[in-house]
mmCIF file of C-alpha atoms in Angstrom:
data_model
loop_
_atom_site.group_PDB
_atom_site.id
_atom_site.type_symbol
_atom_site.label_atom_id
_atom_site.label_comp_id
_atom_site.label_asym_id
_atom_site.label_seq_id
_atom_site.Cartn_x
_atom_site.Cartn_y
_atom_site.Cartn_z
ATOM 1 C CA MET A 590 94.895 -101.235 -55.304
ATOM 2 C CA ALA A 591 92.203 -100.042 -52.891
ATOM 3 C CA THR A 592 93.103 -99.708 -49.232
ATOM 4 C CA ALA A 593 90.677 -100.711 -46.503
ATOM 5 C CA ALA A 594 89.595 -97.843 -44.273
ATOM 6 C CA ILE A 595 90.965 -98.071 -40.739
ATOM 7 C CA SER A 596 90.755 -96.129 -37.519
ATOM 8 C CA PRO A 597 94.229 -94.541 -37.498
ATOM 9 C CA ARG A 598 96.138 -94.072 -34.253
ATOM 10 C CA ARG A 599 98.686 -91.586 -35.607
ATOM 11 C CA LEU A 600 97.968 -88.181 -37.073
ATOM 12 C CA GLU A 601 100.032 -88.723 -40.204
ATOM 13 C CA GLN A 602 98.032 -91.915 -40.849
ATOM 14 C CA ALA A 603 94.742 -90.064 -40.467
ATOM 15 C CA LEU A 604 95.856 -87.355 -42.879
ATOM 16 C CA GLU A 605 96.617 -89.984 -45.511
ATOM 17 C CA LEU A 606 93.058 -91.348 -45.325
ATOM 18 C CA ARG A 607 90.662 -88.477 -44.755
ATOM 19 C CA VAL A 608 90.126 -84.749 -44.778
ATOM 20 C CA LEU A 609 90.531 -83.661 -41.149
ATOM 21 C CA LEU A 610 88.788 -80.833 -39.328
ATOM 22 C CA ALA A 611 90.829 -78.714 -36.915
ATOM 23 C CA ALA A 612 89.951 -75.999 -34.404
ATOM 24 C CA ASP A 613 92.110 -73.585 -32.397
ATOM 25 C CA PRO A 614 90.599 -73.335 -28.867
ATOM 26 C CA CYS A 615 92.428 -70.085 -28.097
ATOM 27 C CA ALA A 616 91.106 -68.450 -31.279
ATOM 28 C CA LEU A 617 87.601 -69.708 -30.507
ATOM 29 C CA ALA A 618 87.846 -68.341 -26.965
ATOM 30 C CA ALA A 619 89.019 -64.964 -28.276
ATOM 31 C CA GLN A 620 86.045 -64.878 -30.655
ATOM 32 C CA GLN A 621 83.580 -65.735 -27.896
ATOM 33 C CA ASP A 622 84.095 -62.666 -25.723
ATOM 34 C CA ALA A 623 85.836 -59.340 -26.063
ATOM 35 C CA THR A 624 89.455 -59.508 -24.963
ATOM 36 C CA ASP A 625 91.539 -56.798 -23.359
ATOM 37 C CA PRO A 626 95.063 -57.007 -24.853
ATOM 38 C CA ALA A 627 96.687 -55.599 -21.729
ATOM 39 C CA ARG A 628 94.833 -57.951 -19.394
ATOM 40 C CA ASP A 629 93.980 -61.066 -21.396
ATOM 41 C CA LEU A 630 96.721 -61.160 -24.055
ATOM 42 C CA LEU A 631 99.585 -60.034 -21.792
ATOM 43 C CA GLY A 632 100.045 -56.881 -23.812
ATOM 44 C CA LEU A 633 100.361 -58.479 -27.272
ATOM 45 C CA VAL A 634 97.386 -57.912 -29.572
ATOM 46 C CA ASP A 635 97.838 -61.103 -31.613
ATOM 47 C CA CYS A 636 98.907 -63.465 -28.804
ATOM 48 C CA THR A 637 95.655 -65.397 -28.339
ATOM 49 C CA GLN A 638 97.687 -68.283 -26.883
ATOM 50 C CA ALA A 639 98.022 -66.151 -23.739
ATOM 51 C CA LEU A 640 94.355 -66.902 -23.030
ATOM 52 C CA ALA A 641 95.455 -70.406 -22.011
ATOM 53 C CA VAL A 642 97.012 -68.718 -18.965
ATOM 54 C CA THR A 643 94.758 -65.707 -18.384
ATOM 55 C CA ARG A 644 91.425 -67.319 -19.331
ATOM 56 C CA ALA A 645 92.119 -71.042 -18.955
ATOM 57 C CA LEU A 646 88.529 -72.077 -18.181
ATOM 58 C CA ARG A 647 87.259 -70.231 -21.260
ATOM 59 C CA VAL A 648 89.847 -71.909 -23.499
ATOM 60 C CA ARG A 649 89.166 -75.389 -22.113
ATOM 61 C CA ALA A 650 85.419 -74.891 -22.582
ATOM 62 C CA ALA A 651 86.001 -73.772 -26.186
ATOM 63 C CA ALA A 652 88.083 -76.904 -26.803
ATOM 64 C CA VAL A 653 85.348 -79.137 -25.395
ATOM 65 C CA ARG A 654 82.696 -77.476 -27.549
ATOM 66 C CA ALA A 655 84.840 -77.926 -30.642
ATOM 67 C CA LEU A 656 85.330 -81.628 -29.908
ATOM 68 C CA GLU A 657 81.624 -82.078 -29.290
ATOM 69 C CA ALA A 658 80.962 -80.339 -32.608
ATOM 70 C CA GLY A 659 83.008 -82.991 -34.391
ATOM 71 C CA VAL A 660 86.588 -81.760 -34.868
ATOM 72 C CA ASP A 661 89.296 -84.335 -35.490
ATOM 73 C CA LEU A 662 92.131 -82.362 -33.967
ATOM 74 C CA LEU A 663 92.816 -79.345 -31.819
ATOM 75 C CA LEU A 664 95.379 -76.797 -32.923
ATOM 76 C CA VAL A 665 97.858 -74.838 -30.810
ATOM 77 C CA GLU A 666 99.431 -71.818 -32.489
ATOM 78 C CA THR A 667 102.845 -70.451 -31.488
ATOM 79 C CA PRO A 668 102.812 -66.635 -31.596
ATOM 80 C CA ARG A 669 105.938 -64.753 -32.629
ATOM 81 C CA LEU A 670 107.573 -63.896 -29.301
ATOM 82 C CA ARG A 671 111.100 -62.961 -30.345
ATOM 83 C CA ASP A 672 111.952 -59.370 -29.414
ATOM 84 C CA THR A 673 108.875 -59.061 -27.187
ATOM 85 C CA ASP A 674 108.466 -58.830 -23.425
ATOM 86 C CA LEU A 675 107.155 -62.424 -23.472
ATOM 87 C CA ALA A 676 110.205 -63.969 -25.134
ATOM 88 C CA ASP A 677 111.066 -65.844 -21.919
ATOM 89 C CA ALA A 678 107.487 -67.109 -21.505
ATOM 90 C CA GLY A 679 107.466 -69.256 -24.651
ATOM 91 C CA PHE A 680 107.596 -72.598 -22.853
ATOM 92 C CA ALA A 681 104.908 -71.689 -20.310
ATOM 93 C CA LEU A 682 102.442 -70.349 -22.896
ATOM 94 C CA SER A 683 102.869 -73.288 -25.278
ATOM 95 C CA TYR A 684 102.669 -75.838 -22.492
ATOM 96 C CA ALA A 685 99.526 -74.267 -21.007
ATOM 97 C CA ALA A 686 97.708 -74.235 -24.365
ATOM 98 C CA ALA A 687 98.706 -77.806 -25.234
ATOM 99 C CA ASP A 688 97.881 -79.135 -21.783
ATOM 100 C CA LEU A 689 94.409 -77.555 -21.806
ATOM 101 C CA ALA A 690 93.742 -79.102 -25.217
ATOM 102 C CA CYS A 691 94.829 -82.520 -23.943
ATOM 103 C CA GLN A 692 92.545 -82.162 -20.927
ATOM 104 C CA ALA A 693 89.626 -81.439 -23.246
ATOM 105 C CA ILE A 694 90.434 -84.393 -25.501
ATOM 106 C CA ASP A 695 90.584 -86.687 -22.481
ATOM 107 C CA SER A 696 87.243 -85.400 -21.176
ATOM 108 C CA VAL A 697 85.161 -85.892 -24.343
ATOM 109 C CA PRO A 698 84.566 -89.533 -25.377
ATOM 110 C CA GLY A 699 85.890 -90.166 -28.859
ATOM 111 C CA GLN A 700 83.307 -92.867 -29.597
ATOM 112 C CA GLY A 701 85.997 -95.198 -30.963
ATOM 113 C CA ARG A 702 88.034 -92.590 -32.863
ATOM 114 C CA ARG A 703 91.131 -90.856 -31.629
ATOM 115 C CA ARG A 704 91.359 -87.063 -31.760
ATOM 116 C CA PHE A 705 94.747 -85.405 -32.150
ATOM 117 C CA LEU A 706 96.654 -82.319 -31.028
ATOM 118 C CA LEU A 707 98.712 -80.400 -33.593
ATOM 119 C CA GLY A 708 101.215 -77.649 -32.847
ATOM 120 C CA ARG A 709 101.590 -74.961 -35.505
ATOM 121 C CA ALA A 710 105.194 -73.933 -35.099
ATOM 122 C CA GLU A 711 105.795 -71.094 -37.538
ATOM 123 C CA ALA A 712 108.791 -69.012 -36.382
ATOM 124 C CA ALA A 713 108.728 -70.857 -33.055
ATOM 125 C CA THR A 714 111.633 -70.807 -30.635
ATOM 126 C CA ALA A 715 113.096 -73.957 -29.123
ATOM 127 C CA SER A 716 111.408 -73.140 -25.801
ATOM 128 C CA GLN A 717 108.012 -72.799 -27.489
ATOM 129 C CA ILE A 718 108.452 -76.149 -29.222
ATOM 130 C CA ALA A 719 109.594 -77.732 -25.965
ATOM 131 C CA GLY A 720 106.397 -76.471 -24.341
ATOM 132 C CA LEU A 721 104.296 -78.039 -27.099
ATOM 133 C CA LEU A 722 106.119 -81.365 -26.761
ATOM 134 C CA ALA A 723 105.809 -81.393 -22.981
ATOM 135 C CA GLY A 724 102.147 -80.432 -23.281
ATOM 136 C CA GLY A 725 101.348 -83.469 -25.409
ATOM 137 C CA VAL A 726 101.139 -82.535 -29.116
ATOM 138 C CA ASP A 727 100.988 -85.442 -31.575
ATOM 139 C CA ALA A 728 102.818 -83.567 -34.342
ATOM 140 C CA LEU A 729 104.200 -80.182 -35.364
ATOM 141 C CA ILE A 730 103.444 -78.406 -38.632
ATOM 142 C CA ALA A 731 105.293 -75.528 -40.300
ATOM 143 C CA ASP A 732 105.645 -74.111 -43.787
ATOM 144 C CA ASP A 733 109.432 -73.956 -43.494
ATOM 145 C CA THR A 734 110.422 -77.214 -41.826
ATOM 146 C CA ALA A 735 114.103 -76.741 -42.709
ATOM 147 C CA SER A 736 114.458 -73.555 -40.654
ATOM 148 C CA LEU A 737 112.550 -75.177 -37.791
ATOM 149 C CA ALA A 738 114.655 -78.330 -37.672
ATOM 150 C CA ALA A 739 117.365 -76.955 -35.357
ATOM 151 C CA ALA A 740 114.855 -75.540 -32.868
ATOM 152 C CA ALA A 741 112.884 -78.789 -32.942
ATOM 153 C CA ALA A 742 116.044 -80.826 -32.338
ATOM 154 C CA ALA A 743 116.962 -78.644 -29.349
ATOM 155 C CA ALA A 744 113.439 -79.018 -27.932
ATOM 156 C CA GLU A 745 113.555 -82.787 -28.392
ATOM 157 C CA ALA A 746 116.885 -82.963 -26.579
ATOM 158 C CA GLU A 747 115.468 -80.904 -23.713
ATOM 159 C CA THR A 748 112.232 -82.864 -23.286
ATOM 160 C CA GLY A 749 113.278 -86.321 -24.458
ATOM 161 C CA GLN A 750 110.207 -86.369 -26.690
ATOM 162 C CA ARG A 751 109.980 -86.491 -30.453
ATOM 163 C CA VAL A 752 106.972 -86.055 -32.738
ATOM 164 C CA PRO A 753 106.543 -85.898 -36.531
ATOM 165 C CA LEU A 754 107.258 -82.574 -38.230
ATOM 166 C CA LEU A 755 104.687 -82.075 -41.000
ATOM 167 C CA ASP A 756 105.322 -79.980 -44.093
ATOM 168 C CA GLY A 757 102.749 -77.200 -44.066
ATOM 169 C CA ARG A 758 103.284 -76.538 -47.769
ATOM 170 C CA ARG A 759 102.257 -80.074 -48.692
ATOM 171 C CA LEU A 760 99.497 -80.272 -46.059
ATOM 172 C CA PRO A 761 98.428 -76.662 -45.593
ATOM 173 C CA LEU A 762 95.954 -75.636 -42.917
ATOM 174 C CA VAL A 763 93.147 -74.230 -45.039
ATOM 175 C CA GLU A 764 91.197 -71.642 -43.050
ATOM 176 C CA LEU A 765 87.675 -71.209 -44.394
ATOM 177 C CA ALA A 766 83.948 -70.832 -43.771
ATOM 178 C CA PRO A 767 81.514 -73.749 -44.268
ATOM 179 C CA LYS A 768 80.216 -72.353 -47.591
ATOM 180 C CA ASP A 769 83.728 -72.541 -49.052
ATOM 181 C CA LEU A 770 84.437 -76.104 -47.951
ATOM 182 C CA PRO A 771 83.104 -78.140 -50.928
ATOM 183 C CA ARG A 772 85.369 -76.317 -53.359
ATOM 184 C CA ALA A 773 88.367 -76.657 -51.026
ATOM 185 C CA VAL A 774 87.824 -80.413 -50.672
ATOM 186 C CA ALA A 775 87.319 -80.804 -54.421
ATOM 187 C CA THR A 776 90.674 -79.129 -55.054
ATOM 188 C CA GLY A 777 92.530 -81.383 -52.612
ATOM 189 C CA ALA A 778 92.378 -79.782 -49.151
ATOM 190 C CA ARG A 779 93.430 -82.268 -46.461
ATOM 191 C CA LEU A 780 93.356 -80.173 -43.277
ATOM 192 C CA VAL A 781 90.703 -77.503 -42.716
ATOM 193 C CA VAL A 782 90.264 -75.090 -39.815
ATOM 194 C CA GLY A 783 87.805 -72.305 -39.036
ATOM 195 C CA LEU A 784 85.840 -70.449 -36.382
ATOM 196 C CA ASP A 785 82.639 -72.447 -37.029
ATOM 197 C CA PRO A 786 83.539 -76.067 -36.168
ATOM 198 C CA ALA A 787 79.923 -77.283 -36.143
ATOM 199 C CA GLY A 788 79.211 -75.739 -39.541
ATOM 200 C CA LEU A 789 82.405 -77.147 -41.026
ATOM 201 C CA ASP A 790 81.657 -80.575 -39.532
ATOM 202 C CA ALA A 791 78.198 -80.589 -41.151
ATOM 203 C CA ALA A 792 79.642 -79.424 -44.479
ATOM 204 C CA LEU A 793 82.319 -82.130 -44.414
ATOM 205 C CA ARG A 794 79.747 -84.827 -43.690
ATOM 206 C CA ARG A 795 77.618 -83.649 -46.605
ATOM 207 C CA THR A 796 80.556 -84.068 -48.978
ATOM 208 C CA ALA A 797 81.433 -87.592 -47.760
ATOM 209 C CA ALA A 798 79.940 -90.771 -49.197
ATOM 210 C CA ASP A 799 79.510 -92.249 -45.716
ATOM 211 C CA GLY A 800 78.471 -89.078 -43.878
ATOM 212 C CA PHE A 801 81.702 -89.171 -41.894
ATOM 213 C CA ARG A 802 84.658 -87.519 -43.643
ATOM 214 C CA PRO A 803 85.707 -87.318 -47.289
ATOM 215 C CA SER A 804 88.406 -89.895 -48.035
ATOM 216 C CA VAL A 805 91.229 -89.940 -50.517
ATOM 217 C CA PRO A 806 90.769 -91.867 -53.792
ATOM 218 C CA GLY A 807 91.387 -95.590 -53.434
ATOM 219 C CA VAL A 808 90.292 -95.876 -49.797
ATOM 220 C CA VAL A 809 87.428 -98.329 -49.356
ATOM 221 C CA GLN A 810 84.730 -97.072 -46.987
ATOM 222 C CA GLU A 811 83.883 -99.177 -43.966
ATOM 223 C CA GLU A 812 80.299 -100.438 -43.790
ATOM 224 C CA ALA A 813 79.697 -98.427 -40.644
ATOM 225 C CA GLN A 814 81.709 -95.604 -39.152
ATOM 226 C CA THR A 815 81.783 -94.823 -35.452
ATOM 227 C CA PRO A 816 80.389 -91.372 -34.558
ATOM 228 C CA SER A 817 83.141 -88.822 -34.077
ATOM 229 C CA SER A 818 81.685 -86.883 -31.171
ATOM 230 C CA LEU A 819 78.915 -86.495 -28.638
ATOM 231 C CA HIS A 820 77.252 -84.125 -31.118
ATOM 232 C CA HIS A 821 76.981 -86.735 -33.844
ATOM 233 C CA ALA A 822 76.255 -89.595 -31.399
ATOM 234 C CA SER A 823 73.291 -87.661 -30.062
ATOM 235 C CA ALA A 824 71.964 -87.197 -33.580
ATOM 236 C CA LEU A 825 72.107 -90.967 -34.050
ATOM 237 C CA GLY A 826 70.323 -91.612 -30.764
ATOM 238 C CA ASP A 827 73.409 -93.194 -29.196
ATOM 239 C CA PRO A 828 72.727 -93.514 -25.441
ATOM 240 C CA ARG A 829 76.418 -93.029 -24.733
ATOM 241 C CA SER A 830 76.090 -89.430 -25.815
ATOM 242 C CA ALA A 831 74.661 -88.578 -22.409
ATOM 243 C CA ALA A 832 77.777 -89.828 -20.626
#
């Protein structure tokens, strides 16, 4: 039986209906300008999340640009901090990155569609997860949810907040370039992320029957979809895009 398309209010609902486009503001900010590991990444080469503290304005601006380019959700990564000098900073780094993403989401009109915040919690500590929860993530995703369950439970007890824990093996984050997107969607990709949000947004729209997002089989398209961002609203001549 076909299911009528709706505007979902929960991330797990949205993932059941459409292919979603994600962007990591910290990764986008790191790509934008050269970073000094000692200064910008707090001494860890692969800790781009540190930019949420050392280059907060750059990260927030990257998040806003991604939302304006059409992304459905922002992504906060949790770097591996065990056995590093930043092991005690897990909460602060995760909270800062999540809070900046929430600020960006609140500042860019969704034109009738909610955007989400997802925390990627691979090998995360309880303090990192607590920071994500306190910062406002809508869900957590990890490839090994069983090993993360204890840390997530401890974080939930600390913050009093609970969010869905998504199985990253069933709903993998597929990182790709726009040219590779049609094949990924055709083979069942549900959640795509990359360093070219605008290009991926355009590629997704080209593969969708309604110019919005590809939907799963059996979902009936609405007659008209609300634009997802200022970028798309402007293309349609929506006067609200200047707000």
